[in-house]
Amino acid sequence: MMPETQIKGPALFLAQFAGDAAPFNSLPSIAEWAAGLGYKGIQIPTWDARLFDLAKAAESKDYCDEVKGICAEKGVEITELSSHLQGQLVAVNPAYDESFDAFAPPEVHKNPKARQEWAVDQVKKAAVASANLGLSHTVGFSGSLAFPYLYPWPQRPQGLIEEAFAELGRRWKPILDHYAEHGQDYGYEIHPGEDIFDGATYEMFLDAVGGHVAATINYDPSHFLLQQMDYLAFIDIYHDRITAFHVKDAEFNPDGRQGVYSGYQGWVNRAGRFRSLGDGQVDFPAIFSKMTQYGYDSWAVLEWECCIKSAEQGAAEGAPFIAAHLIETPKSAFDDFAGGEKDEAAIKRMLGL
């Protein structure tokens, strides 16, 4: 019999929608907009001051109560806090310094050490803020030291990858300890561009942090489809570590000109593309079934990205799409006609004991 569980949703990750114009420029207005589309939860990006003050949330329970009150008044719950951009900056290969400076405040630009210290402080603040909000799960990125050496040509010096993961572990272990001390976990989004980009690399990272209980997974099948991984088998293997779920679609259409690497093409012309929910190739009925089967009972959160459809249309279509895939589990097995309490006397009679 499957566990009696129900995935919560629909919910919406706000990062791709926040902007300078109403209703996307403040938490009350964007929460009301999301609720009006049918969303019951919102995932908040902690780096966007238009929506959330991370430093204040880490210092003030009253502020967090105010934030929760605003959301409740508008008809949504907070699902998780996201620290994707700050987590990325915990570990940055020098090849990416210039690109990733944009994720940090100007005062730490061109100063990798200061940028990393700022990022670690931010990610730690997110743990305290999440606890102050009464939550237990957060989501984000791991950053990357080894990713520029993904393809083994030119040949890598022996020990390069091992040292990269050892250093990644040294940077994240104190952060994960901090999360555990505050009753939180950190759901790493398994994502190309991060050193943790598939199951094998997640296991390497787990080894580097001693199997840390707070090092969990934000499951997003779109990144697995674009790598041509078995995203259903991933759930079978790692379901006990999945604490968050980004519902995101994608498609992969290789041809005689390009494949997984997509030939440096822009998103519209790539073999692998992110799509709005229902427009791609991800088998969501199978995913929701497996997640339900294994007892996942947290939120299903739309992370919208699409190279063709507008964000507004994608958001409007996303809520009913997720709602249609939520599964109400049965109270008993469909063929449990007896359906009674355990009867030891009857069992012994049936067995001739």
Short mmCIF file of C-alpha atoms in Angstrom, two decimals:
data_model
loop_
_atom_site.label_atom_id
_atom_site.label_comp_id
_atom_site.label_asym_id
_atom_site.label_seq_id
_atom_site.Cartn_x
_atom_site.Cartn_y
_atom_site.Cartn_z
CA MET A 1 0.00 0.00 0.00
CA MET A 2 1.28 3.48 -0.82
CA PRO A 3 1.82 5.89 2.08
CA GLU A 4 -1.02 8.27 2.76
CA THR A 5 0.53 11.44 1.46
CA GLN A 6 -0.34 14.36 -0.72
CA ILE A 7 2.12 16.58 -2.54
CA LYS A 8 1.34 20.21 -1.79
CA GLY A 9 0.74 22.69 -4.57
CA PRO A 10 0.54 24.36 -6.91
CA ALA A 11 3.36 26.73 -5.96
CA LEU A 12 5.44 29.25 -7.90
CA PHE A 13 9.12 30.24 -7.73
CA LEU A 14 9.06 34.03 -7.90
CA ALA A 15 12.60 34.62 -9.19
CA GLN A 16 11.67 34.65 -12.89
CA PHE A 17 8.74 37.02 -12.33
CA ALA A 18 10.03 39.72 -9.99
CA GLY A 19 10.41 43.10 -11.70
CA ASP A 20 10.22 46.84 -11.30
CA ALA A 21 6.61 47.19 -12.46
CA ALA A 22 3.45 46.19 -10.59
CA PRO A 23 2.36 43.59 -9.67
CA PHE A 24 5.86 42.11 -9.70
CA ASN A 25 7.69 44.74 -7.62
CA SER A 26 6.55 43.97 -4.06
CA LEU A 27 5.70 40.91 -2.02
CA PRO A 28 2.04 41.84 -1.36
CA SER A 29 1.28 42.50 -5.03
CA ILE A 30 3.14 39.52 -6.48
CA ALA A 31 1.64 37.21 -3.84
CA GLU A 32 -1.84 38.44 -4.73
CA TRP A 33 -1.10 37.96 -8.44
CA ALA A 34 0.12 34.39 -7.85
CA ALA A 35 -2.90 33.52 -5.71
CA GLY A 36 -5.18 34.91 -8.41
CA LEU A 37 -3.70 32.40 -10.86
CA GLY A 38 -4.45 29.51 -8.51
CA TYR A 39 -1.12 29.11 -6.71
CA LYS A 40 -1.23 28.13 -3.05
CA GLY A 41 2.45 28.64 -2.31
CA ILE A 42 5.36 30.85 -3.33
CA GLN A 43 9.10 30.17 -3.21
CA ILE A 44 10.95 33.39 -2.36
CA PRO A 45 14.34 34.40 -3.84
CA THR A 46 16.31 35.80 -0.92
CA TRP A 47 18.52 38.02 -3.08
CA ASP A 48 15.68 40.22 -4.39
CA ALA A 49 15.20 43.14 -2.00
CA ARG A 50 12.01 44.16 -3.80
CA LEU A 51 10.35 41.10 -2.29
CA PHE A 52 12.33 40.12 0.81
CA ASP A 53 14.89 41.56 3.24
CA LEU A 54 17.16 38.62 4.08
CA ALA A 55 19.25 40.41 6.70
CA LYS A 56 16.13 41.60 8.51
CA ALA A 57 14.54 38.15 8.30
CA ALA A 58 17.61 36.60 9.91
CA GLU A 59 17.50 39.13 12.75
CA SER A 60 13.80 39.65 13.38
CA LYS A 61 11.12 37.06 14.10
CA ASP A 62 8.61 39.93 14.04
CA TYR A 63 9.56 40.74 10.44
CA CYS A 64 9.16 37.09 9.48
CA ASP A 65 5.75 37.01 11.14
CA GLU A 66 4.84 40.10 9.12
CA VAL A 67 5.98 38.43 5.88
CA LYS A 68 3.96 35.30 6.70
CA GLY A 69 0.96 37.47 7.50
CA ILE A 70 1.18 39.29 4.17
CA CYS A 71 1.29 35.99 2.31
CA ALA A 72 -1.58 34.49 4.31
CA GLU A 73 -3.71 37.59 3.70
CA LYS A 74 -3.11 37.23 -0.04
CA GLY A 75 -3.90 33.51 0.00
CA VAL A 76 -0.50 31.81 -0.30
CA GLU A 77 2.06 30.09 1.92
CA ILE A 78 5.83 30.36 1.73
CA THR A 79 7.17 27.02 0.48
CA GLU A 80 10.93 27.56 0.77
CA LEU A 81 13.54 30.29 0.67
CA SER A 82 15.91 30.17 -2.30
CA SER A 83 19.56 31.19 -2.10
CA HIS A 84 20.57 29.99 -5.57
CA LEU A 85 22.63 33.03 -6.52
CA GLN A 86 24.44 33.27 -3.19
CA GLY A 87 25.08 29.51 -3.12
CA GLN A 88 26.65 29.77 -6.56
CA LEU A 89 29.21 32.19 -5.12
CA VAL A 90 30.33 29.85 -2.34
CA ALA A 91 32.58 28.22 -4.95
CA VAL A 92 33.57 29.97 -8.18
CA ASN A 93 36.26 28.81 -10.57
CA PRO A 94 38.41 31.80 -11.67
CA ALA A 95 37.20 31.27 -15.24
CA TYR A 96 33.76 32.42 -14.06
CA ASP A 97 34.82 35.33 -11.85
CA GLU A 98 33.71 38.09 -14.19
CA SER A 99 30.38 36.44 -15.02
CA PHE A 100 29.42 35.71 -11.44
CA ASP A 101 30.43 39.07 -10.02
CA ALA A 102 27.02 40.19 -11.24
CA PHE A 103 25.40 38.04 -8.53
CA ALA A 104 27.13 39.98 -5.75
CA PRO A 105 27.05 43.62 -4.55
CA PRO A 106 29.50 46.02 -6.24
CA GLU A 107 31.68 46.35 -3.16
CA VAL A 108 32.96 42.77 -3.54
CA HIS A 109 33.40 42.76 -7.32
CA LYS A 110 36.89 41.76 -8.51
CA ASN A 111 37.58 40.41 -5.03
CA PRO A 112 36.88 36.63 -5.02
CA LYS A 113 37.73 36.19 -1.34
CA ALA A 114 35.41 38.97 -0.20
CA ARG A 115 32.71 37.76 -2.58
CA GLN A 116 32.89 34.24 -1.15
CA GLU A 117 32.73 35.52 2.43
CA TRP A 118 29.67 37.59 1.52
CA ALA A 119 28.03 34.56 -0.10
CA VAL A 120 28.67 32.26 2.87
CA ASP A 121 27.18 34.85 5.21
CA GLN A 122 24.14 35.19 2.96
CA VAL A 123 23.53 31.45 2.76
CA LYS A 124 23.86 31.15 6.55
CA LYS A 125 21.40 34.00 7.02
CA ALA A 126 18.93 32.09 4.84
CA ALA A 127 19.01 29.20 7.32
CA VAL A 128 18.14 31.47 10.23
CA ALA A 129 15.48 33.29 8.23
CA SER A 130 13.91 29.99 7.18
CA ALA A 131 13.77 28.87 10.80
CA ASN A 132 12.23 32.22 11.80
CA LEU A 133 9.55 31.64 9.16
CA GLY A 134 8.77 28.21 10.61
CA LEU A 135 10.11 26.38 7.55
CA SER A 136 12.54 23.46 7.38
CA HIS A 137 13.58 23.20 3.71
CA THR A 138 15.60 25.64 1.59
CA VAL A 139 16.92 25.41 -1.97
CA GLY A 140 19.97 26.65 -3.86
CA PHE A 141 23.11 25.96 -5.85
CA SER A 142 26.45 24.48 -4.81
CA GLY A 143 28.77 26.55 -6.98
CA SER A 144 31.52 25.02 -9.08
CA LEU A 145 35.27 24.62 -9.03
CA ALA A 146 35.61 21.68 -11.42
CA PHE A 147 32.95 22.36 -14.06
CA PRO A 148 35.29 24.03 -16.59
CA TYR A 149 37.07 20.67 -16.69
CA LEU A 150 33.90 18.69 -17.36
CA TYR A 151 35.11 17.18 -20.63
CA PRO A 152 38.32 15.16 -20.13
CA TRP A 153 40.26 16.89 -22.89
CA PRO A 154 42.80 18.25 -22.48
CA GLN A 155 43.65 15.51 -20.04
CA ARG A 156 43.17 16.56 -16.45
CA PRO A 157 46.03 16.33 -13.99
CA GLN A 158 45.55 13.33 -11.74
CA GLY A 159 43.73 14.36 -8.57
CA LEU A 160 42.20 17.57 -9.96
CA ILE A 161 38.57 16.47 -9.59
CA GLU A 162 39.20 14.85 -6.23
CA GLU A 163 40.73 18.04 -4.84
CA ALA A 164 37.92 20.16 -6.30
CA PHE A 165 35.30 18.10 -4.46
CA ALA A 166 37.39 18.01 -1.30
CA GLU A 167 37.53 21.81 -1.36
CA LEU A 168 33.81 22.04 -2.15
CA GLY A 169 33.21 19.88 0.92
CA ARG A 170 35.47 22.04 3.08
CA ARG A 171 33.50 25.12 2.07
CA TRP A 172 30.05 23.63 2.53
CA LYS A 173 30.51 21.44 5.63
CA PRO A 174 30.42 24.38 8.10
CA ILE A 175 27.43 25.84 6.27
CA LEU A 176 25.56 22.52 6.43
CA ASP A 177 26.40 22.21 10.14
CA HIS A 178 24.85 25.65 10.59
CA TYR A 179 21.74 24.52 8.72
CA ALA A 180 21.37 21.40 10.83
CA GLU A 181 21.77 23.46 14.02
CA HIS A 182 18.79 25.55 12.91
CA GLY A 183 16.63 22.57 11.91
CA GLN A 184 17.07 23.21 8.18
CA ASP A 185 18.25 21.34 5.12
CA TYR A 186 19.71 22.70 1.90
CA GLY A 187 18.19 21.23 -1.26
CA TYR A 188 20.90 21.41 -3.90
CA GLU A 189 19.48 21.89 -7.37
CA ILE A 190 21.24 19.28 -9.50
CA HIS A 191 22.18 21.50 -12.42
CA PRO A 192 24.82 21.74 -15.18
CA GLY A 193 27.20 24.57 -14.36
CA GLU A 194 27.33 23.34 -10.75
CA ASP A 195 29.83 20.75 -9.61
CA ILE A 196 26.78 18.80 -8.46
CA PHE A 197 25.07 18.20 -11.82
CA ASP A 198 23.99 14.52 -11.69
CA GLY A 199 23.71 11.59 -9.31
CA ALA A 200 27.38 10.61 -9.53
CA THR A 201 28.58 14.11 -8.62
CA TYR A 202 25.99 14.39 -5.84
CA GLU A 203 27.42 11.21 -4.33
CA MET A 204 30.95 12.62 -4.64
CA PHE A 205 29.80 15.73 -2.79
CA LEU A 206 28.04 13.67 -0.11
CA ASP A 207 31.30 11.80 0.48
CA ALA A 208 33.11 15.14 0.78
CA VAL A 209 30.71 16.34 3.52
CA GLY A 210 30.52 13.02 5.34
CA GLY A 211 26.99 12.15 4.17
CA HIS A 212 25.67 15.26 5.88
CA VAL A 213 21.98 15.02 6.81
CA ALA A 214 21.36 18.61 5.67
CA ALA A 215 22.74 18.03 2.14
CA THR A 216 19.50 17.20 0.33
CA ILE A 217 18.16 17.55 -3.23
CA ASN A 218 15.90 19.99 -5.03
CA TYR A 219 14.62 17.68 -7.77
CA ASP A 220 14.24 19.30 -11.20
CA PRO A 221 13.71 16.85 -14.09
CA SER A 222 14.37 19.42 -16.82
CA HIS A 223 18.11 19.37 -16.14
CA PHE A 224 18.17 15.59 -16.30
CA LEU A 225 16.28 15.42 -19.59
CA LEU A 226 18.75 17.84 -21.19
CA GLN A 227 21.58 15.55 -20.06
CA GLN A 228 19.65 12.51 -21.34
CA MET A 229 19.53 10.96 -17.87
CA ASP A 230 16.83 8.63 -16.57
CA TYR A 231 15.02 11.16 -14.36
CA LEU A 232 12.57 8.52 -13.06
CA ALA A 233 15.34 6.16 -11.97
CA PHE A 234 16.91 9.15 -10.20
CA ILE A 235 13.85 9.27 -7.93
CA ASP A 236 14.17 5.54 -7.26
CA ILE A 237 17.79 6.01 -6.19
CA TYR A 238 17.68 9.28 -4.27
CA HIS A 239 14.07 9.67 -3.09
CA ASP A 240 15.08 9.67 0.57
CA ARG A 241 17.19 12.80 -0.08
CA ILE A 242 14.63 14.76 -2.14
CA THR A 243 13.19 17.57 -0.01
CA ALA A 244 12.08 20.02 -2.72
CA PHE A 245 10.66 19.77 -6.23
CA HIS A 246 10.89 22.22 -9.14
CA VAL A 247 8.27 21.39 -11.74
CA LYS A 248 10.00 22.44 -14.93
CA ASP A 249 9.66 21.14 -18.49
CA ALA A 250 12.23 20.72 -21.26
CA GLU A 251 12.73 19.08 -24.63
CA PHE A 252 15.69 17.48 -26.39
CA ASN A 253 15.66 17.26 -30.19
CA PRO A 254 19.10 16.22 -31.46
CA ASP A 255 19.79 16.28 -35.19
CA GLY A 256 22.70 16.03 -37.60
CA ARG A 257 24.07 19.40 -36.49
CA GLN A 258 23.95 19.31 -32.69
CA GLY A 259 23.27 17.21 -29.61
CA VAL A 260 23.63 17.60 -25.83
CA TYR A 261 26.16 20.45 -26.12
CA SER A 262 23.90 22.33 -28.58
CA GLY A 263 26.64 24.00 -30.60
CA TYR A 264 26.80 27.31 -28.66
CA GLN A 265 23.40 28.21 -30.11
CA GLY A 266 20.95 30.58 -28.46
CA TRP A 267 18.06 29.01 -26.57
CA VAL A 268 15.58 29.05 -29.46
CA ASN A 269 17.97 27.14 -31.73
CA ARG A 270 19.33 24.65 -29.22
CA ALA A 271 18.69 20.90 -29.41
CA GLY A 272 17.94 21.06 -25.69
CA ARG A 273 15.51 23.77 -24.56
CA PHE A 274 13.53 24.66 -21.45
CA ARG A 275 9.79 24.84 -22.11
CA SER A 276 6.62 25.87 -20.32
CA LEU A 277 4.78 23.10 -18.53
CA GLY A 278 3.14 20.69 -20.95
CA ASP A 279 5.06 21.97 -23.98
CA GLY A 280 8.12 19.78 -23.43
CA GLN A 281 8.91 16.08 -23.14
CA VAL A 282 9.07 15.48 -19.37
CA ASP A 283 6.76 12.68 -18.21
CA PHE A 284 5.12 14.46 -15.29
CA PRO A 285 2.41 11.84 -14.59
CA ALA A 286 5.17 9.29 -13.99
CA ILE A 287 7.15 11.75 -11.84
CA PHE A 288 4.20 12.68 -9.62
CA SER A 289 3.36 8.99 -9.27
CA LYS A 290 6.88 8.09 -8.16
CA MET A 291 7.16 11.05 -5.82
CA THR A 292 3.84 10.10 -4.24
CA GLN A 293 4.81 6.43 -4.08
CA TYR A 294 7.92 7.30 -2.08
CA GLY A 295 6.08 9.58 0.31
CA TYR A 296 7.16 13.02 -0.87
CA ASP A 297 4.84 15.42 0.96
CA SER A 298 6.34 18.85 0.37
CA TRP A 299 5.63 21.36 -2.40
CA ALA A 300 5.48 21.09 -6.18
CA VAL A 301 6.89 24.44 -7.30
CA LEU A 302 6.77 25.76 -10.85
CA GLU A 303 10.12 27.13 -11.97
CA TRP A 304 9.21 28.77 -15.24
CA GLU A 305 11.65 29.13 -18.12
CA CYS A 306 10.75 28.95 -21.79
CA CYS A 307 12.46 30.17 -24.94
CA ILE A 308 9.14 30.59 -26.80
CA LYS A 309 6.22 31.34 -24.48
CA SER A 310 5.82 34.46 -22.30
CA ALA A 311 6.31 34.28 -18.55
CA GLU A 312 2.77 35.49 -17.90
CA GLN A 313 1.20 32.79 -20.09
CA GLY A 314 3.50 30.15 -18.61
CA ALA A 315 2.52 31.13 -15.08
CA ALA A 316 -1.20 31.15 -15.91
CA GLU A 317 -1.00 27.68 -17.45
CA GLY A 318 1.29 26.29 -14.75
CA ALA A 319 -1.09 26.32 -11.79
CA PRO A 320 -3.83 24.15 -13.35
CA PHE A 321 -1.17 21.89 -14.87
CA ILE A 322 0.35 21.13 -11.47
CA ALA A 323 -3.06 20.85 -9.81
CA ALA A 324 -4.11 18.25 -12.37
CA HIS A 325 -1.09 16.10 -11.48
CA LEU A 326 -1.52 16.10 -7.70
CA ILE A 327 -2.46 12.66 -6.39
CA GLU A 328 -4.84 11.95 -3.53
CA THR A 329 -3.66 8.69 -2.01
CA PRO A 330 -6.17 5.97 -1.06
CA LYS A 331 -7.06 5.22 2.53
CA SER A 332 -6.67 1.49 1.89
CA ALA A 333 -5.63 -0.83 -0.92
CA PHE A 334 -8.21 -0.95 -3.72
CA ASP A 335 -8.65 -4.73 -3.27
CA ASP A 336 -8.66 -4.72 0.54
CA PHE A 337 -12.24 -6.00 0.81
CA ALA A 338 -11.78 -7.32 4.33
CA GLY A 339 -10.41 -3.98 5.40
CA GLY A 340 -10.57 -4.83 9.08
CA GLU A 341 -8.23 -4.69 12.00
CA LYS A 342 -5.63 -7.40 12.48
CA ASP A 343 -7.39 -10.59 13.66
CA GLU A 344 -4.78 -12.95 15.07
CA ALA A 345 -7.32 -15.72 15.70
CA ALA A 346 -8.49 -15.61 12.08
CA ILE A 347 -4.91 -15.61 10.84
CA LYS A 348 -4.12 -18.76 12.86
CA ARG A 349 -7.24 -20.50 11.57
CA MET A 350 -6.35 -19.64 7.99
CA LEU A 351 -2.87 -21.04 8.46
CA GLY A 352 -4.07 -24.12 10.31
CA LEU A 353 -2.15 -23.17 13.43
#
